[in-house]
Coordinates of C-alpha atoms in Angstrom, one line a residue:
Chain A
M132 CA -1.6 -4.5 -47.1
S133 CA -2.3 -7.9 -48.6
D134 CA -4.7 -7.9 -51.7
T135 CA -5.7 -11.7 -51.3
P136 CA -9.3 -11.8 -50.2
V137 CA -9.9 -13.5 -47.1
P138 CA -13.1 -15.9 -47.5
P139 CA -15.4 -15.1 -44.4
P140 CA -15.8 -17.8 -41.4
P141 CA -18.1 -20.4 -42.8
P142 CA -21.3 -20.5 -40.4
P143 CA -22.0 -23.4 -38.1
P144 CA -24.3 -25.7 -40.4
G145 CA -27.6 -24.5 -40.0
F146 CA -27.2 -21.3 -38.3
S147 CA -28.4 -17.7 -39.3
P148 CA -29.3 -15.1 -37.5
T149 CA -31.8 -13.8 -39.9
S150 CA -33.2 -17.1 -40.8
P151 CA -37.1 -17.4 -40.0
A152 CA -36.5 -20.3 -37.7
A153 CA -34.2 -18.1 -35.7
V154 CA -36.4 -15.3 -35.8
R155 CA -39.5 -17.0 -34.4
R156 CA -37.2 -18.4 -31.5
G157 CA -37.3 -14.9 -30.3
A158 CA -34.0 -13.4 -29.0
P159 CA -32.1 -15.3 -25.7
W160 CA -31.7 -12.0 -24.0
L161 CA -35.6 -11.4 -24.1
R162 CA -35.9 -15.2 -22.4
G163 CA -36.6 -13.7 -18.5
T164 CA -34.0 -15.6 -17.2
G165 CA -31.3 -14.9 -15.0
C166 CA -30.9 -12.8 -11.6
H167 CA -33.7 -10.2 -10.8
A168 CA -35.2 -10.7 -14.5
D169 CA -38.4 -9.4 -12.8
V170 CA -36.7 -5.6 -13.2
V171 CA -33.4 -6.4 -15.4
V172 CA -34.6 -7.4 -18.8
S173 CA -30.9 -7.7 -20.3
S174 CA -27.2 -7.1 -19.5
R175 CA -25.2 -5.8 -22.5
V176 CA -21.1 -5.7 -22.2
R177 CA -19.4 -3.9 -24.6
L178 CA -15.7 -3.3 -25.7
A179 CA -14.4 -0.7 -28.5
R180 CA -11.1 -1.8 -30.2
N181 CA -9.0 -0.6 -32.6
L182 CA -6.1 -1.8 -34.8
A183 CA -2.3 -0.1 -34.2
G184 CA -1.6 2.0 -37.0
T185 CA -5.1 2.7 -38.7
P186 CA -6.8 5.6 -39.5
F187 CA -10.1 5.3 -37.3
V188 CA -13.2 4.2 -39.2
K189 CA -15.0 7.9 -40.0
K190 CA -11.0 9.0 -41.6
A191 CA -10.3 5.4 -43.1
S192 CA -10.6 5.5 -46.9
R193 CA -12.6 2.5 -48.4
E194 CA -9.2 0.5 -48.8
H195 CA -8.6 1.2 -45.2
R196 CA -12.1 0.1 -44.2
Q197 CA -11.5 -3.0 -46.3
R198 CA -8.5 -4.0 -45.2
V199 CA -9.7 -3.9 -41.5
A200 CA -12.5 -6.1 -42.5
L201 CA -10.0 -8.5 -44.1
I202 CA -8.0 -8.5 -40.9
A203 CA -10.9 -9.1 -38.8
Q204 CA -12.4 -11.4 -40.6
A205 CA -9.2 -13.5 -41.0
R206 CA -8.9 -13.3 -36.9
L207 CA -12.4 -13.8 -36.4
Q208 CA -12.0 -17.3 -39.1
A209 CA -9.4 -18.2 -36.5
V210 CA -11.4 -18.1 -33.5
A211 CA -14.8 -19.2 -35.3
S212 CA -14.9 -22.6 -34.1
T213 CA -14.2 -22.1 -30.6
E214 CA -16.6 -19.2 -30.4
K215 CA -19.3 -20.5 -33.0
L216 CA -19.5 -17.7 -34.7
A217 CA -21.4 -17.0 -38.5
W218 CA -20.4 -13.8 -40.4
V219 CA -23.0 -11.5 -41.6
D220 CA -21.5 -8.9 -44.5
L221 CA -23.6 -6.5 -44.1
S222 CA -22.8 -4.5 -47.2
A223 CA -24.3 -7.6 -49.0
C224 CA -27.3 -7.9 -46.7
S225 CA -30.9 -6.7 -47.5
Q226 CA -32.3 -3.7 -45.6
L227 CA -34.8 -6.2 -43.8
D228 CA -31.8 -8.2 -42.7
R229 CA -30.0 -5.3 -41.4
T230 CA -33.4 -4.1 -39.5
L231 CA -33.8 -7.4 -37.8
L232 CA -30.4 -7.9 -36.4
V233 CA -31.0 -3.9 -35.2
E234 CA -34.1 -5.0 -33.8
R235 CA -32.6 -8.3 -32.0
H236 CA -30.0 -5.8 -30.3
L237 CA -27.0 -7.6 -32.3
I238 CA -25.7 -4.8 -34.3
S239 CA -26.3 -0.9 -34.0
K240 CA -28.6 1.3 -36.4
E241 CA -25.1 3.2 -37.6
L242 CA -23.6 0.1 -38.6
A243 CA -26.7 -1.2 -40.3
R244 CA -26.7 2.5 -42.4
G245 CA -23.5 2.2 -44.7
E246 CA -22.6 0.5 -47.9
D247 CA -18.8 0.2 -47.0
P248 CA -17.6 -2.8 -46.3
R249 CA -18.9 -3.9 -42.7
G250 CA -20.2 -6.8 -41.3
V251 CA -20.9 -8.6 -38.0
A252 CA -19.8 -12.1 -36.3
I253 CA -22.3 -13.2 -34.2
S254 CA -22.0 -16.7 -32.0
H255 CA -24.6 -19.2 -32.2
D256 CA -26.0 -18.4 -29.1
E257 CA -26.2 -15.0 -30.0
Q258 CA -24.8 -13.9 -26.6
I259 CA -21.8 -12.7 -28.3
S260 CA -21.8 -9.8 -31.6
I261 CA -18.5 -8.5 -32.9
M262 CA -19.1 -5.5 -35.4
V263 CA -16.3 -4.6 -37.7
N264 CA -16.4 -1.0 -39.0
E265 CA -18.6 0.6 -36.7
E266 CA -17.4 4.1 -34.8
D267 CA -14.4 2.0 -34.1
H268 CA -12.8 -1.1 -35.9
L269 CA -14.2 -3.7 -33.8
R270 CA -16.9 -3.3 -31.1
L271 CA -17.4 -6.7 -28.8
Q272 CA -20.5 -7.3 -27.6
V273 CA -21.8 -9.8 -25.2
I274 CA -25.6 -9.8 -24.1
R275 CA -27.4 -12.1 -21.6
S276 CA -30.8 -12.1 -20.1
G277 CA -31.2 -10.7 -16.5
L278 CA -28.7 -8.8 -14.3
E279 CA -25.7 -11.1 -15.6
L280 CA -22.6 -8.2 -16.0
S281 CA -20.4 -10.1 -13.9
E282 CA -20.8 -13.1 -16.3
A283 CA -20.8 -11.1 -19.3
L284 CA -17.7 -9.3 -18.8
A285 CA -16.0 -12.4 -17.7
Q286 CA -17.1 -13.6 -21.3
I287 CA -16.3 -10.6 -23.2
D288 CA -12.7 -10.0 -21.6
A289 CA -11.9 -13.8 -22.9
L290 CA -13.1 -12.9 -26.1
D291 CA -11.1 -10.2 -26.2
D292 CA -8.0 -12.4 -25.5
R293 CA -8.6 -14.6 -27.9
L294 CA -9.2 -12.2 -30.6
E295 CA -5.5 -10.5 -29.6
G296 CA -4.5 -14.0 -29.6
T297 CA -0.8 -13.8 -28.5
T298 CA 0.0 -15.7 -25.4
L299 CA 0.9 -13.9 -22.0
G300 CA 3.9 -12.0 -22.0
A301 CA 4.9 -13.1 -25.9
S302 CA 7.9 -11.4 -26.5
V303 CA 7.4 -11.9 -30.2
P304 CA 6.0 -9.0 -31.8
I305 CA 2.9 -9.2 -34.1
L306 CA 4.5 -7.3 -36.5
A307 CA 7.3 -9.9 -36.8
D308 CA 5.2 -12.0 -39.1
A309 CA 3.5 -9.1 -41.0
S310 CA 3.3 -11.1 -43.9
V311 CA 1.0 -13.6 -41.6
A312 CA -0.7 -10.9 -39.7
G313 CA -1.4 -8.6 -42.9
G314 CA 0.0 -5.7 -41.7
P315 CA 0.0 -3.1 -38.6
G316 CA -3.4 -4.0 -37.3
G317 CA -2.3 -7.8 -37.2
G318 CA -4.4 -10.5 -38.8
A319 CA -5.2 -14.3 -38.7
S320 CA -2.4 -15.0 -35.7
G321 CA -3.6 -12.2 -33.9
L322 CA -5.0 -8.6 -33.5
N323 CA -2.5 -5.7 -32.7
Y324 CA -4.7 -3.3 -30.7
A325 CA -4.1 0.4 -30.5
F326 CA -3.2 1.0 -27.0
S327 CA -1.5 3.5 -25.1
P328 CA 0.0 3.0 -21.3
K329 CA -1.4 6.6 -20.6
Y330 CA -4.8 6.6 -22.3
G331 CA -5.4 2.8 -22.7
Y332 CA -7.3 1.5 -25.6
L333 CA -7.6 4.1 -27.9
T334 CA -10.8 4.9 -29.7
A335 CA -12.3 6.7 -32.6
C336 CA -14.3 9.4 -29.9
P337 CA -12.6 10.0 -26.4
T338 CA -15.4 9.3 -24.5
N339 CA -14.7 5.7 -25.0
V340 CA -11.1 5.8 -24.3
G341 CA -9.7 3.8 -21.3
T342 CA -11.2 0.6 -20.9
G343 CA -13.3 1.1 -24.4
L344 CA -15.5 -0.7 -22.1
R345 CA -19.9 -0.2 -21.7
L346 CA -21.6 -1.8 -19.3
S347 CA -25.7 -1.4 -19.7
V348 CA -28.6 -3.1 -18.7
M349 CA -32.1 -2.7 -20.0
L350 CA -34.7 -2.2 -17.3
H351 CA -38.7 -2.7 -17.2
L352 CA -39.5 0.2 -14.8
P353 CA -43.5 0.3 -15.1
A354 CA -44.3 1.1 -11.6
L355 CA -41.4 4.1 -11.4
K356 CA -43.0 5.5 -14.5
L357 CA -46.7 5.1 -12.9
T358 CA -45.7 6.8 -9.8
G359 CA -44.0 9.9 -11.2
E360 CA -40.4 8.6 -9.9
M361 CA -38.9 8.2 -13.1
E362 CA -37.8 11.8 -13.6
K363 CA -36.3 11.5 -10.4
M364 CA -34.4 8.2 -11.4
R365 CA -33.4 10.2 -14.5
R366 CA -31.9 13.4 -12.8
A367 CA -30.0 10.6 -10.1
A368 CA -28.5 8.7 -12.6
R369 CA -27.3 11.7 -14.8
D370 CA -25.8 13.2 -11.4
M371 CA -23.9 9.6 -11.1
S372 CA -22.6 10.1 -15.0
L373 CA -24.8 7.3 -15.9
A374 CA -26.6 7.7 -19.4
V375 CA -30.4 6.8 -19.6
R376 CA -31.7 5.7 -23.1
G377 CA -34.6 4.2 -24.4
Y378 CA -35.2 0.7 -25.9
Y379 CA -32.7 0.9 -29.0
G380 CA -30.1 2.9 -27.0
E381 CA -28.2 5.7 -28.6
S382 CA -31.0 8.7 -28.7
S383 CA -33.7 6.7 -28.8
E384 CA -37.0 7.3 -27.0
A385 CA -37.9 5.0 -23.9
V386 CA -40.9 2.8 -25.0
G387 CA -43.0 0.6 -23.1
D388 CA -41.3 1.6 -20.0
F389 CA -37.8 0.3 -21.2
F390 CA -35.0 2.0 -19.9
Q391 CA -31.0 1.8 -20.8
I392 CA -28.9 2.7 -18.2
S393 CA -25.0 3.0 -18.9
N394 CA -21.6 4.0 -17.7
Q395 CA -20.1 6.6 -19.5
T396 CA -16.8 6.9 -17.6
T397 CA -14.3 4.7 -19.5
L398 CA -10.9 6.4 -18.3
G399 CA -9.3 6.2 -15.3
K400 CA -11.2 3.2 -13.5
S401 CA -10.6 -0.4 -14.2
E402 CA -13.1 -2.7 -15.7
Q403 CA -13.6 -4.5 -12.1
A404 CA -14.0 -1.3 -10.5
L405 CA -16.6 0.0 -12.8
L406 CA -18.6 -3.3 -12.8
A407 CA -18.7 -3.3 -9.0
T408 CA -19.7 0.6 -8.6
F409 CA -22.4 -0.1 -11.7
A410 CA -23.3 -3.8 -11.0
Q411 CA -23.2 -3.7 -6.9
E412 CA -24.2 -0.4 -6.0
I413 CA -26.2 1.2 -8.7
I414 CA -28.3 -1.3 -10.2
P415 CA -29.3 -2.8 -7.1
Q416 CA -30.4 0.5 -5.8
V417 CA -32.5 1.0 -8.9
I418 CA -34.2 -2.6 -8.6
H419 CA -34.9 -2.3 -5.1
Y420 CA -37.0 1.2 -6.0
E421 CA -38.6 -0.4 -8.7
R422 CA -39.9 -3.4 -6.2
E423 CA -40.8 -0.9 -3.8
A424 CA -43.0 1.2 -6.3
R425 CA -44.8 -2.0 -7.6
R426 CA -45.3 -3.0 -3.7
K427 CA -46.8 0.1 -3.0
L428 CA -49.1 0.5 -5.9
I429 CA -50.4 -3.1 -5.2
E430 CA -50.8 -2.4 -1.8
K431 CA -52.5 1.0 -2.1
R432 CA -54.3 1.4 -5.6
R433 CA -54.5 -2.2 -6.4
R434 CA -57.5 -1.0 -8.4
M435 CA -55.9 1.2 -10.4
V436 CA -53.4 -0.7 -11.7
E437 CA -55.8 -3.8 -12.0
D438 CA -57.7 -1.4 -14.2
Q439 CA -54.6 -0.8 -16.1
V440 CA -52.9 -3.8 -16.7
L441 CA -56.2 -5.8 -17.8
R442 CA -57.3 -2.7 -19.9
A443 CA -54.1 -3.4 -21.8
L444 CA -54.8 -7.3 -22.0
G445 CA -58.0 -6.0 -23.4
A446 CA -56.8 -3.9 -25.9
L447 CA -54.1 -6.6 -27.3
R448 CA -56.6 -9.1 -27.3
Y449 CA -59.4 -7.4 -29.5
A450 CA -57.7 -4.7 -31.2
R451 CA -57.7 -5.1 -35.6
L452 CA -54.7 -2.7 -35.7
L453 CA -51.3 -2.1 -34.0
T454 CA -48.4 0.3 -34.2
P455 CA -45.5 -0.9 -33.2
E456 CA -45.2 1.5 -30.1
E457 CA -48.6 0.9 -29.1
A458 CA -48.2 -2.7 -28.8
T459 CA -44.6 -2.4 -27.1
T460 CA -46.5 -0.5 -24.4
L461 CA -49.5 -2.4 -23.9
L462 CA -47.4 -5.2 -23.4
S463 CA -45.4 -3.4 -21.2
Q464 CA -48.5 -3.1 -18.6
V465 CA -49.4 -6.6 -19.5
R466 CA -45.8 -7.6 -18.1
L467 CA -46.4 -5.8 -15.1
G468 CA -49.7 -7.5 -14.3
I469 CA -48.2 -11.0 -15.0
L470 CA -45.3 -10.2 -12.6
A471 CA -47.3 -8.6 -9.9
G472 CA -49.8 -11.5 -10.0
L473 CA -52.7 -9.6 -11.7
I474 CA -52.9 -11.7 -14.8
T475 CA -52.2 -15.6 -14.8
D476 CA -53.6 -16.8 -17.8
V477 CA -50.6 -15.4 -20.0
P478 CA -47.0 -16.9 -19.7
E479 CA -44.3 -13.8 -19.1
Q480 CA -42.2 -15.6 -21.8
T481 CA -44.8 -14.8 -24.5
V482 CA -45.4 -11.5 -23.6
N483 CA -41.3 -11.2 -23.9
Q484 CA -40.9 -12.5 -27.1
L485 CA -43.9 -10.5 -28.7
I486 CA -42.2 -7.4 -27.7
L487 CA -39.5 -8.4 -30.2
L488 CA -41.8 -10.1 -33.0
T489 CA -44.2 -7.3 -33.2
Q490 CA -41.3 -5.2 -34.3
P491 CA -41.7 -4.2 -38.3
A492 CA -38.6 -6.6 -39.5
H493 CA -39.3 -9.3 -37.3
L494 CA -42.9 -9.1 -38.1
Q495 CA -42.4 -9.5 -42.1
R496 CA -39.8 -12.3 -41.3
V497 CA -42.0 -14.4 -39.5
L498 CA -45.0 -14.0 -41.5
G499 CA -42.5 -14.5 -44.5
R500 CA -43.2 -11.5 -46.7
E501 CA -42.8 -7.4 -47.0
M502 CA -45.5 -5.4 -45.8
D503 CA -46.4 -1.8 -45.6
Q504 CA -46.9 0.2 -43.0
G505 CA -50.8 -0.3 -42.9
E506 CA -50.6 -4.1 -43.9
R507 CA -48.3 -4.3 -40.7
R508 CA -50.3 -3.1 -38.3
E509 CA -53.2 -5.2 -39.4
A510 CA -50.7 -8.2 -39.1
R511 CA -49.2 -7.0 -35.5
A512 CA -52.6 -6.6 -34.3
D513 CA -53.7 -10.6 -35.5
L514 CA -50.2 -12.1 -34.4
V515 CA -50.7 -10.7 -31.0
R516 CA -54.5 -11.6 -31.2
Q517 CA -53.6 -15.3 -32.0
Q518 CA -50.8 -15.4 -29.2
L519 CA -52.8 -14.0 -26.5
S520 CA -56.0 -15.5 -27.3
V521 CA -58.1 -17.1 -24.3
Chain B
M109 CA -19.3 16.9 7.1
K110 CA -20.0 20.8 7.5
C111 CA -18.0 23.1 5.1
Q112 CA -15.3 25.0 7.0
K113 CA -16.4 28.2 6.0
C114 CA -20.2 28.2 6.0
D115 CA -22.7 25.6 7.3
N116 CA -23.2 23.9 3.6
E117 CA -22.7 20.1 3.7
A118 CA -18.7 19.5 2.6
T119 CA -18.6 18.0 -1.2
V120 CA -14.8 19.0 -1.6
H121 CA -12.2 17.7 0.7
E122 CA -8.3 18.3 0.3
V123 CA -5.6 16.6 2.3
M124 CA -2.3 18.2 1.9
I125 CA 1.4 17.8 3.6
K126 CA 2.8 21.1 4.1
G127 CA 6.3 21.1 5.8
G128 CA 5.7 17.7 7.4
K129 CA 2.2 19.0 8.7
Q130 CA -1.0 17.7 7.4
V131 CA -3.7 20.5 6.6
E132 CA -7.3 19.3 5.8
K133 CA -9.5 21.4 3.9
H134 CA -13.3 20.2 3.5
L135 CA -15.5 22.7 2.0
C136 CA -18.8 23.0 0.1
E137 CA -19.0 23.2 -4.0
I138 CA -19.6 27.2 -3.8
C139 CA -16.9 27.5 -1.1
A140 CA -14.3 25.4 -3.3
K141 CA -14.9 27.3 -6.1
A142 CA -14.6 30.7 -4.7
E143 CA -11.0 29.1 -3.3
G144 CA -10.1 28.5 -6.9
F145 CA -10.9 24.5 -6.7
A146 CA -11.8 23.1 -10.1
V147 CA -15.2 21.7 -8.9
Q148 CA -16.6 19.3 -11.5
S149 CA -19.9 19.8 -12.7
K150 CA -22.1 16.7 -13.0
G151 CA -23.7 16.0 -16.5
Q152 CA -23.4 13.4 -19.0
V153 CA -20.2 13.1 -20.7
A154 CA -21.2 13.7 -24.2
T155 CA -22.7 17.0 -23.3
L156 CA -19.9 17.7 -21.3
L157 CA -17.9 16.9 -24.1
T158 CA -19.5 19.3 -26.7
Q159 CA -19.8 22.1 -24.1
F160 CA -16.3 22.0 -23.3
L161 CA -15.2 21.5 -27.3
A162 CA -17.6 24.3 -27.8
T163 CA -16.3 26.9 -25.0
Q164 CA -12.6 25.8 -24.8
V165 CA -10.8 29.1 -25.6
T166 CA -7.7 28.7 -24.0
P167 CA -4.8 30.6 -25.7
T168 CA -3.1 27.4 -26.7
A169 CA -6.8 25.9 -28.1
Q170 CA -7.1 28.8 -30.2
G171 CA -3.8 29.5 -31.4
E172 CA -1.2 26.9 -32.5
G173 CA -3.5 24.1 -31.0
V174 CA -6.5 24.9 -33.3
R175 CA -3.9 24.8 -36.7
S176 CA -1.8 22.0 -35.6
A177 CA -2.5 18.4 -37.2
C178 CA -2.1 14.8 -36.8
R179 CA 1.3 13.9 -38.6
S180 CA -0.2 10.4 -39.2
C181 CA -3.7 11.5 -40.9
G182 CA -3.7 15.1 -41.3
T183 CA -6.5 15.6 -38.3
T184 CA -6.8 19.1 -37.3
Y185 CA -7.7 20.1 -33.3
A186 CA -10.2 22.1 -34.9
Q187 CA -11.8 19.4 -36.7
F188 CA -11.9 17.4 -33.5
R189 CA -13.6 20.6 -31.7
A190 CA -16.1 20.4 -34.7
T191 CA -16.9 16.5 -35.0
G192 CA -15.9 15.1 -31.5
D193 CA -14.0 12.5 -33.5
L194 CA -10.5 11.9 -33.7
G195 CA -8.8 10.7 -36.9
C196 CA -6.4 7.8 -35.6
P197 CA -4.7 6.4 -33.1
D198 CA -1.7 9.1 -33.2
C199 CA -4.0 11.5 -32.7
Y200 CA -4.2 10.9 -28.7
A201 CA -0.1 11.9 -29.1
A202 CA -0.4 14.6 -31.5
F203 CA -3.2 16.8 -29.3
D204 CA -2.1 15.2 -26.1
A205 CA -1.9 18.9 -24.3
Q206 CA -5.4 19.6 -25.3
L207 CA -6.8 16.2 -24.5
G208 CA -5.6 15.8 -21.3
P209 CA -7.6 18.3 -19.6
L210 CA -10.6 17.4 -21.7
L211 CA -10.4 13.7 -20.9
E212 CA -10.2 14.6 -17.2
R213 CA -13.3 16.6 -17.1
A214 CA -15.0 14.4 -19.6
H215 CA -14.2 11.0 -17.3
E216 CA -14.8 12.5 -13.9
G217 CA -11.1 12.9 -13.1
G218 CA -9.8 10.0 -14.8
G219 CA -6.8 11.1 -16.9
R220 CA -4.9 7.9 -17.0
H221 CA -5.8 4.3 -17.7
V222 CA -6.1 2.0 -15.2
G223 CA -7.1 -1.8 -16.0
K224 CA -6.8 -4.2 -18.8
V225 CA -3.4 -3.8 -21.0
P226 CA -3.4 -6.1 -24.0
K227 CA -1.3 -9.5 -23.7
R228 CA 1.5 -8.2 -25.8
L229 CA 2.5 -5.7 -23.2
A230 CA 1.3 -7.8 -20.5
H231 CA 4.9 -7.7 -19.0
L232 CA 4.0 -4.1 -18.2
Q233 CA 1.4 -5.2 -16.1
R234 CA 3.4 -8.0 -14.5
A235 CA 5.9 -5.2 -13.5
A236 CA 3.6 -2.9 -12.2
M237 CA 2.1 -5.7 -9.8
T238 CA 5.6 -6.1 -8.7
E239 CA 6.3 -2.6 -8.2
A240 CA 2.8 -2.2 -6.3
S241 CA 3.6 -4.4 -3.8
E242 CA 6.8 -3.3 -3.3
L243 CA 5.3 0.4 -2.9
A244 CA 2.3 -0.7 -0.9
P245 CA 2.4 0.7 2.3
K246 CA 3.8 -2.1 4.7
T247 CA 1.5 -1.1 7.9
P248 CA 2.4 1.2 9.3
P249 CA 5.4 2.8 8.1
A250 CA 8.1 2.5 10.5
P251 CA 10.1 5.7 10.3
S252 CA 12.4 4.2 12.8
T253 CA 14.6 1.8 10.5
G254 CA 15.9 5.4 9.4
A255 CA 16.1 3.3 5.8
P256 CA 14.4 5.3 3.3
S257 CA 13.1 3.7 -0.1
G258 CA 16.5 1.7 -1.1
P259 CA 14.7 -1.2 -3.0
V260 CA 12.1 1.0 -4.4
K261 CA 14.7 3.0 -6.0
A262 CA 16.2 -0.6 -7.4
T263 CA 13.1 -1.6 -8.6
R264 CA 12.2 1.5 -10.5
T265 CA 14.6 1.2 -13.0
V266 CA 13.3 -1.4 -14.3
V267 CA 9.6 -0.5 -14.6
D268 CA 8.1 1.7 -17.2
P269 CA 7.2 4.8 -15.5
H270 CA 3.7 4.9 -17.3
V271 CA 3.0 1.7 -15.6
Q272 CA 4.5 2.7 -12.1
L273 CA 2.4 5.9 -12.2
A274 CA -0.8 3.9 -13.3
S275 CA -0.1 1.5 -10.1
L276 CA 0.3 4.7 -7.9
R277 CA -2.9 6.1 -9.1
A278 CA -4.6 2.7 -8.4
Q279 CA -3.4 3.1 -4.8
L280 CA -4.3 6.4 -4.6
Q281 CA -7.9 5.5 -5.9
G282 CA -7.9 3.0 -3.2
A283 CA -6.4 5.2 -0.5
V284 CA -9.2 7.8 -1.2
A285 CA -12.1 5.6 -1.5
G286 CA -10.7 3.8 1.9
E287 CA -10.7 7.4 3.2
R288 CA -7.0 7.1 4.2
Y289 CA -6.2 10.4 3.6
E290 CA -2.2 10.3 4.9
D291 CA -1.7 7.2 2.8
A292 CA -3.4 9.2 0.0
A293 CA -1.5 12.6 0.6
R294 CA 1.8 10.4 0.7
L295 CA 0.8 8.4 -2.4
R296 CA 0.1 11.9 -4.4
D297 CA 3.4 13.2 -3.6
Q298 CA 5.1 10.0 -4.8
L299 CA 3.1 10.7 -8.0
K300 CA 3.9 14.3 -8.5
T301 CA 7.5 13.2 -8.3
L302 CA 7.6 10.4 -10.3
E303 CA 5.2 12.5 -13.3
S304 CA 8.1 15.3 -13.2
G305 CA 10.6 12.6 -13.3
A306 CA 8.6 10.9 -16.2
N307 CA 7.9 14.3 -18.2
E308 CA 11.7 14.7 -18.0
A309 CA 12.1 11.4 -19.5
Q310 CA 9.8 11.9 -22.2
G311 CA 11.1 15.1 -23.6
E312 CA 9.8 16.0 -27.0
A313 CA 8.2 12.7 -27.2
G314 CA 4.8 13.8 -25.8
I315 CA 2.9 10.5 -25.1
A316 CA 6.1 8.6 -25.8
G317 CA 4.2 5.6 -24.3
Q318 CA 2.0 5.7 -26.8
V319 CA 2.6 2.1 -28.1
Q320 CA 1.4 1.5 -32.0
G321 CA 3.3 -1.1 -32.9
P322 CA 5.0 -3.7 -30.6
N323 CA 8.5 -2.8 -31.7
R324 CA 9.1 0.4 -29.2
P325 CA 12.5 0.9 -28.5
G326 CA 13.6 0.2 -25.1
E327 CA 10.5 -2.2 -24.2
Q328 CA 12.2 -5.2 -23.8
P329 CA 9.9 -7.9 -21.6
T330 CA 11.7 -7.9 -18.3

């Protein structure tokens, strides 16, 4: 192992994913653009990768983790200009900045928690994030607005190739240049992934082994919820070995009728086969069901839906105290009202971004001060009122 | 399709070639279980994994399996059972015997990797593609030529058996998906033959195919 610290890749001038300017811009994946954006809020693709010859993160000593961080940083620095990546050293980050990145879906709660060497590289457009020393040494993620899984998969595949860095069919092993490479896991010249022809990309948890690929979409399903069909959908998803989670993924509850659906099988099916089943068969069906439910609701129970979405808008316009859950739930209903043509004086984009800006860390960064829970409820209601004022 | 034993919908299908004759079985889940088929129960993979780990009581797992430890990182199988986390990439080789069935259950029968291969191993993928094209059924097979698989044997000598297996598995999946059961049966038989060959060749190396460093002996690019 090389003891020489590698300096982190410099962020592109003027870019910081946690700066007030970036935060006020909202998240690109909440733009409401892309295919089927009325139902599919965003598409996310991630790859789990580990360095060869190195213990997985949970088993790794602090020195091992430090080395993984150095190797990853060296490689990220080498590709930083192509990918326009900025490195965020999470072990040196404030709690607020960590929570901000979790709220923006750029890091996981797990990565945000620890103090050991860890970090994330984030692209200028916030589509790419590469977590270092999460459950696996590297977790590559691409997140885009709308149903754009195939674009996201192509993007992450190319990124994965660049991080690996060797030329196609290279016969010179990375280890041959160990002094430059920084050890068995590779380094500046390319990463040497742990891989077995039998089990594919080797991961800390065997549920990710094989392709290491997780495809997921965040869906807005207010009509299926209203018509009581959501439980049916959950059961069907479970039968197809899909995971249904809440707004923040792993073990989070669904808030405001936003659900994340993802594949669970990673071994024995190729990336393209997984994509074909998920993006071309399963998700289009869910989209169809939600649209049908919306259509029937408007056709048969228009007054009830109108009442509900306009009450939600009223509450947001006049409330003086709001919790994040209440804000999200009401904004979700207003979004349904806009998409169903029942609310015409509020832009969808405003509602989408408010879902993010009303989260605790975003609220504090936008308003430029730290606040306790009580203050935040007041400030949240003020912000929403101001943005949705008639 | 109805179950051959009762009126339920058949969800388990098996096609076998016995003594050159094709034998088909179409059963519902209940009858299939009664016949001894390992029917995959549906559920979340994580739940499945936990349940499987919690209930695994095979002699291997309880005996030496549980006590066995990975030589690289010292993780024991018992620790893995308790946490669900492996310690290092070498654990996959160390616990191969126990992990194999577990992974197949957790990944809906997918016990082997199909898909992307690191670029440093791309020569294996290219070989697999050549192999796949040579092994692909030329429609339809022409038995009258009387020439068995001469060219195939010649190619096999230069192909990593793991890659060849992966390629056959991919073809098998395609055949099953396309409901070409005769092709599927033929491919499965080829797989069985190859698998037994590969296992013998591997000897005591366990999953010797495990590539942790690029200097694996005998793995020069073709």
